[in-house]
Structures are given as C-alpha cells and as structure tokens.
CSV table of C-alpha atoms in Angstrom, one decimal:
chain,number,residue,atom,x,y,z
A,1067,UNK,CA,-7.7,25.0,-9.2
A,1068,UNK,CA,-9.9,25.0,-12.1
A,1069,UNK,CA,-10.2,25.6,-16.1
A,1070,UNK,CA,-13.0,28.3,-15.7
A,1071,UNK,CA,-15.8,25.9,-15.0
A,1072,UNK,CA,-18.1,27.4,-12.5
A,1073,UNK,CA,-19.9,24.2,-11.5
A,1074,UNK,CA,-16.6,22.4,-10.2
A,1075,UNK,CA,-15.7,25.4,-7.5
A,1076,UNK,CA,-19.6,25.4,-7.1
A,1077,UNK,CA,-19.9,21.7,-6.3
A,1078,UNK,CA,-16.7,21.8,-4.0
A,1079,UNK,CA,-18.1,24.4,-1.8
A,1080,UNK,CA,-21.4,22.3,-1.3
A,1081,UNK,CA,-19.4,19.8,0.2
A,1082,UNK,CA,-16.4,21.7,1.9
A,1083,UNK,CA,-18.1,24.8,3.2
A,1084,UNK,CA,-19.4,25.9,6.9
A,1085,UNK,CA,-20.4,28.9,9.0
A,1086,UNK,CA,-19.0,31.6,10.8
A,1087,UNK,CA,-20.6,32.7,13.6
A,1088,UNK,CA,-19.0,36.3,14.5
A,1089,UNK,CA,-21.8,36.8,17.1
A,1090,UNK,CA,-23.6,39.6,14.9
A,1091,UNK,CA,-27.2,39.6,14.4
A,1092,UNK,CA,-28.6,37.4,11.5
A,1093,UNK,CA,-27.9,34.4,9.9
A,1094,UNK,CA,-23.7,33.3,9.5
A,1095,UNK,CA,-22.8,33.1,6.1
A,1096,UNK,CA,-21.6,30.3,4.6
A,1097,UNK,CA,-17.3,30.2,3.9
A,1098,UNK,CA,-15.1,27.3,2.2
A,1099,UNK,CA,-13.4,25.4,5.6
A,1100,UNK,CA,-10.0,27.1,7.2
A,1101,UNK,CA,-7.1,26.2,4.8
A,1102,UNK,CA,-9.3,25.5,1.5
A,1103,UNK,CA,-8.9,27.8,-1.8
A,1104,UNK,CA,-10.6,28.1,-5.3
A,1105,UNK,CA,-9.4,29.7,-7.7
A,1106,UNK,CA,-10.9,30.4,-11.5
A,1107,UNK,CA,-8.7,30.7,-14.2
A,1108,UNK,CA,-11.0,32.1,-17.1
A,1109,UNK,CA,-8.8,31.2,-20.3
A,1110,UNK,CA,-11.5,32.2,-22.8
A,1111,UNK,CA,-11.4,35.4,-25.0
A,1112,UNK,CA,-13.6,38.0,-23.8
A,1113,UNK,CA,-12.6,40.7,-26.0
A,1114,UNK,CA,-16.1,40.5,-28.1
A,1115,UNK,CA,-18.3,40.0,-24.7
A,1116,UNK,CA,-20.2,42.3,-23.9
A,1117,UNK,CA,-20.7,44.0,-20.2
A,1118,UNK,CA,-18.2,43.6,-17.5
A,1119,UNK,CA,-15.3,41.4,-18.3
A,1120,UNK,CA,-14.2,38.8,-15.5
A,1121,UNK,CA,-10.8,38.8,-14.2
A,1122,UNK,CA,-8.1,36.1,-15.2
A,1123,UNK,CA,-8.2,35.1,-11.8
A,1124,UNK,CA,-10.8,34.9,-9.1
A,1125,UNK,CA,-12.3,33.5,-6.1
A,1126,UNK,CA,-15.8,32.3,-7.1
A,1127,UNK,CA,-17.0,32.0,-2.9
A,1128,UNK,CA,-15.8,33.1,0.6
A,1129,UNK,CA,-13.1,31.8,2.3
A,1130,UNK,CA,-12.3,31.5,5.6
A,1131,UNK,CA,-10.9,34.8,7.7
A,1132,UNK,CA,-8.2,33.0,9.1
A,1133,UNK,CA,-7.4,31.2,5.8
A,1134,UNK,CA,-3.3,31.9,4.6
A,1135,UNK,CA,-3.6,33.9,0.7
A,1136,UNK,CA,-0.1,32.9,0.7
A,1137,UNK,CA,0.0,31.7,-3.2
A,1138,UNK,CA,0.8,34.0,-6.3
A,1139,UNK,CA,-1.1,34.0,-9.7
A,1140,UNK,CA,1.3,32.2,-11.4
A,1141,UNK,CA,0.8,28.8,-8.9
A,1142,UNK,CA,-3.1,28.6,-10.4
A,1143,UNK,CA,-3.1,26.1,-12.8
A,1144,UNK,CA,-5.0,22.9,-13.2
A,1145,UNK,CA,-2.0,21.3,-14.6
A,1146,UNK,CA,-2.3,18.2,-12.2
A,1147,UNK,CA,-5.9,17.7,-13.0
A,1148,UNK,CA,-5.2,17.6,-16.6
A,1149,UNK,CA,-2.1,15.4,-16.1
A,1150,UNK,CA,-4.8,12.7,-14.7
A,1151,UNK,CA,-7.7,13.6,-17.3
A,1152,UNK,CA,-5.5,13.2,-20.3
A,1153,UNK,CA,-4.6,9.5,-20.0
A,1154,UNK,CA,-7.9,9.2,-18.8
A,1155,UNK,CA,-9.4,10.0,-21.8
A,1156,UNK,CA,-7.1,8.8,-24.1
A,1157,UNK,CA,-7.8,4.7,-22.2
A,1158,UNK,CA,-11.1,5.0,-21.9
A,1159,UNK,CA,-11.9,6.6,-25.6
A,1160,UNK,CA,-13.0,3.4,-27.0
A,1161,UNK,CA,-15.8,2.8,-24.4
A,1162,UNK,CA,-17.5,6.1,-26.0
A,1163,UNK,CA,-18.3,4.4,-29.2
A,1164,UNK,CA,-22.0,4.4,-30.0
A,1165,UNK,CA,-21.8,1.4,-31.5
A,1166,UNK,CA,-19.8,-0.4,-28.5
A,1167,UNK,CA,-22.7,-1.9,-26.4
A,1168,UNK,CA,-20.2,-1.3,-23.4
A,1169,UNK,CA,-20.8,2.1,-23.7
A,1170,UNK,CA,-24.3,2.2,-23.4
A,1171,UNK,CA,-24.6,1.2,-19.7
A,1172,UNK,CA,-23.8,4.2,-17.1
A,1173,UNK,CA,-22.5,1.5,-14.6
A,1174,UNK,CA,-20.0,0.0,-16.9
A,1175,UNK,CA,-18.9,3.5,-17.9
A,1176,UNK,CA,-18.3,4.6,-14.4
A,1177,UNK,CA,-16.5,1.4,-13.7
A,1178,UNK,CA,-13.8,1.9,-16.2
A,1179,UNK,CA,-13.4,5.2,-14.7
A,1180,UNK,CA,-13.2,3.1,-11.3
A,1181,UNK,CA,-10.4,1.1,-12.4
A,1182,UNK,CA,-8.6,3.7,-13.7
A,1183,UNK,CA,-9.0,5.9,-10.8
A,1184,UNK,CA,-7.4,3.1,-8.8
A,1185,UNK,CA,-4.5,2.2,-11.2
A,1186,UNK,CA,-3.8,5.9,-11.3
A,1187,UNK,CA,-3.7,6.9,-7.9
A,1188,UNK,CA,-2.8,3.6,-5.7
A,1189,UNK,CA,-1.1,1.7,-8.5
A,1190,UNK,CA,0.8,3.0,-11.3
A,1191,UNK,CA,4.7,5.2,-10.4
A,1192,UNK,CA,3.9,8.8,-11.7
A,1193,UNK,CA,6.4,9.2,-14.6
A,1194,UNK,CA,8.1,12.4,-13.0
A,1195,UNK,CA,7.8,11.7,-9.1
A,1196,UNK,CA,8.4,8.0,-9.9
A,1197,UNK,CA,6.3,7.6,-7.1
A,1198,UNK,CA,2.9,6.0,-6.5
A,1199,UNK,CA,0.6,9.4,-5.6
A,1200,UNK,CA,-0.9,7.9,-2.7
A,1201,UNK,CA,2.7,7.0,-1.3
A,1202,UNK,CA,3.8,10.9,-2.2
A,1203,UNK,CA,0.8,12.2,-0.6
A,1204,UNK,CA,1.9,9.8,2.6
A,1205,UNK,CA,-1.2,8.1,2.4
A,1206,UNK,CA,0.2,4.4,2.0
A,1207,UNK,CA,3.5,3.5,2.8
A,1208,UNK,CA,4.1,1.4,-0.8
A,1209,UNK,CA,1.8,1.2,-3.8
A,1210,UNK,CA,-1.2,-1.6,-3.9
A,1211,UNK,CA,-1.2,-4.6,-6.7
A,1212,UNK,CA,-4.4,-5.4,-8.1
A,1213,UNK,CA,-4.1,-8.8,-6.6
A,1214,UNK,CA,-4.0,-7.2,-3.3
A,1215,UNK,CA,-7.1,-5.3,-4.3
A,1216,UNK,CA,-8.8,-8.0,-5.2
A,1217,UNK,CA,-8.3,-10.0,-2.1
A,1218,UNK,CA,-9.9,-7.6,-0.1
A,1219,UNK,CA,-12.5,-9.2,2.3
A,1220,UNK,CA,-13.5,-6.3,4.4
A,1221,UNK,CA,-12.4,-3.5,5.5
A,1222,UNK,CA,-8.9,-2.9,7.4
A,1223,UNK,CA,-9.8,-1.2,11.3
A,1224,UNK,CA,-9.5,2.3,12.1
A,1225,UNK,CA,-6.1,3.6,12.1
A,1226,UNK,CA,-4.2,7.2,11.7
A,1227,UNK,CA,-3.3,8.3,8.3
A,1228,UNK,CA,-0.4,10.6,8.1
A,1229,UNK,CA,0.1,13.3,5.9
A,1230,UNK,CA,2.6,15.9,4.7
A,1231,UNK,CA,0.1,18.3,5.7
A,1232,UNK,CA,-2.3,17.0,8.7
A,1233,UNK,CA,-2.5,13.5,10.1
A,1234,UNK,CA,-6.1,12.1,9.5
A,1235,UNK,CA,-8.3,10.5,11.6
A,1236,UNK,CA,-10.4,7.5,10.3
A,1237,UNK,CA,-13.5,10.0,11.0
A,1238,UNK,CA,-11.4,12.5,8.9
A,1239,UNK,CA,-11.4,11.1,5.6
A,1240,UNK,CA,-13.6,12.7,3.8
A,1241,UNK,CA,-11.0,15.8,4.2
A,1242,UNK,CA,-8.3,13.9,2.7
A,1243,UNK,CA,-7.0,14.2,-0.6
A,1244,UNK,CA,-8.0,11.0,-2.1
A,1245,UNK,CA,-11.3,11.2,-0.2
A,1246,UNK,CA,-12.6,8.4,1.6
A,1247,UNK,CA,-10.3,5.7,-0.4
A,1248,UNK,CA,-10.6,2.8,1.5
A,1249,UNK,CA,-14.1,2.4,1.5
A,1250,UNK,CA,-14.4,3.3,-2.4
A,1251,UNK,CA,-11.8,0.5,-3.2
A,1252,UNK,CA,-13.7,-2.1,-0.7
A,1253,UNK,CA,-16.9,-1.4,-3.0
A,1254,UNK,CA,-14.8,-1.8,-6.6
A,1255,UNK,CA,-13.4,-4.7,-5.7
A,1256,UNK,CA,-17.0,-6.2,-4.3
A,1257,UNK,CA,-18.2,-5.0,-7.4
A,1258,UNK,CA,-15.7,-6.1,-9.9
A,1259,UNK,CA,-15.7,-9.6,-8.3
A,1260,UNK,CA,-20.0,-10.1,-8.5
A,1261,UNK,CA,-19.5,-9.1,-12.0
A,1262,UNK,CA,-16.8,-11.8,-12.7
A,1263,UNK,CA,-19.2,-14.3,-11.0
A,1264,UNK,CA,-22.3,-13.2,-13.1
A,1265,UNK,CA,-20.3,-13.3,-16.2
A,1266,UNK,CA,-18.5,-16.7,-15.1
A,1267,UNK,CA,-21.9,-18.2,-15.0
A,1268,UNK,CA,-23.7,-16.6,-18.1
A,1269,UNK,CA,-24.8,-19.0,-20.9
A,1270,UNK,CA,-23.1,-18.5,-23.9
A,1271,UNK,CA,-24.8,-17.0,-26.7
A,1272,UNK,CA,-26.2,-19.5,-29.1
C-alpha cells in the first residue's frame, strides 16, 4: 500500500515480479508473484487537472491470475508505513542539519537509518501490539538486545522460519517480510564495530 507515489509500486514490481507463460505465441508478460498486491491511493486534489482524472484507487501493474482480490477499498492505507516513518523522522531530524558534519556523509546517514531500522523492527515492543514486530510476524521467537547484536560473529546456519502466513526457507528470504534480516544485521553490526575501532584509535584533535 502506498501514498500515491508511483516509483515505490514501480520499484516493488522490479524486484517481485515474473512471467506467465499461457502457451500463446509471443513473449509472456511480466505480473507481480501469486499472492502479492499494490495498490495506489491518490490523496491529491485533481479537481483543477486537466485530462483524465485517476481513480482514488488503483492497481499500477498486473497481478497474478490466480492471485485472491479478496480486500475492500477501505483496507488500502499506508497507515503502517507511516507508523514507522514518523518516529523515524522525528529521531533522525537532527542528522539533516547542514551545518552537522554528520550529515554530510551518505554512509553515516544510512547508518542511522540502520540502527533505527533494527531498534524498530527486532528491538523495541510496538506500543499497541506490545509486541516486538519480528516476534508478531513469527519471525523470532523473543525480541534481540543490542548486546546480542553486537556479539554477533557470523552468521547462525540455515534453519526454517515460520510464519503466520508461509514457512520460509533459508533460500526464501528475500520473500519475507523483513527481507533478508539476518544477513542485513550481520553486516550493521560488522560495520558498527570497525567504526568503533577506527574511532577508538583516532588521534584526538589538537
């Protein structure tokens, strides 16, 4: 579900999409995976556009033939993206300062958008759900601390991940709704601890 922006359903269907051969002459097309669904929610006032007018709602690609349209209007919102975005923003506001020399490196910003992604999702109890989301997705069994994090050596072996939806094989994570977690917290703790050793042994400025 998204806010209207074309370029999120666009960049979702680059990495979720695949063909559908019916055995008809020519090439397949190209359709979002069994079981996936965009939907636009155009919020912005189009009574002084000109031409056509888009709907409130819409599917911006194909979807799959055998996928379920078992959902009503009123269940497209981006509610839970915003939930996350918000606090995002709010934490991370004072790393957009010009004048913070934090904010003028790309790989510091993205690593406070690492961190939080981590405390978010794996960490911090959801206010309403007082859960952990990972835990309420049935991706981890209790929330991580970020001393557990830390201590991360390597990666844990290839298990099953159960869902409330699918179980998940290793090979399968990709599909999951945290993505490929493991492996992205592996790196932010590798990177977070080379950057405590850099700045451990820096001189001090004179």
């Amino acid at each position: 579900m998204t806010n209207g922006k074309r370029r999120y359903g666009n960049i979702l269907f680059e990495i979720c999409h695949e063909l559908v051969y019916s055995g008809k002459r020519g090439r397949p097309p190209k359709v979002l995976r069994q079981g996936v669904k965009i939907r636009l929610k155009n919020k912005e006032n189009q009574s002084n556009k000109g031409g056509s007018k888009r709907p409130k709602y819409e599917a911006p690609h194909s979807e799959h033939p055998k996928t379920n349209q078992n959902f009503s209007d009123t269940n497209i919102h981006a509610n839970h993206t915003e939930a996350f975005n918000a606090p995002m923003r709010r934490r991370n506001y004072s790393y957009r300062r010009k004048t913070n020399t934090y904010a003028k490196k790309k790989t510091a910003l993205q690593r406070t958008l690492d961190i939080f992604w981590i405390t978010h999702n794996f960490i911090r109890e959801h206010f309403t759900t007082k859960q952990v989301p990972a835990v309420a997705l049935g991706i981890l069994d209790k929330g991580l601390s970020w001393e557990r994090i830390l201590k991360i050596q390597k990666l844990p072996k290839p298990r099953i991940i159960a869902t409330q939806s699918k179980v998940y094989e290793r090979t399968e994570l990709n599909q999951c709704p945290l993505g490929n977690w493991q492996k992205r917290i592996y790196q932010i703790a590798q990177d977070f601890r080379s950057d405590s050793r850099r700045a451990a042994g820096a001189k001090p400025a004179c």
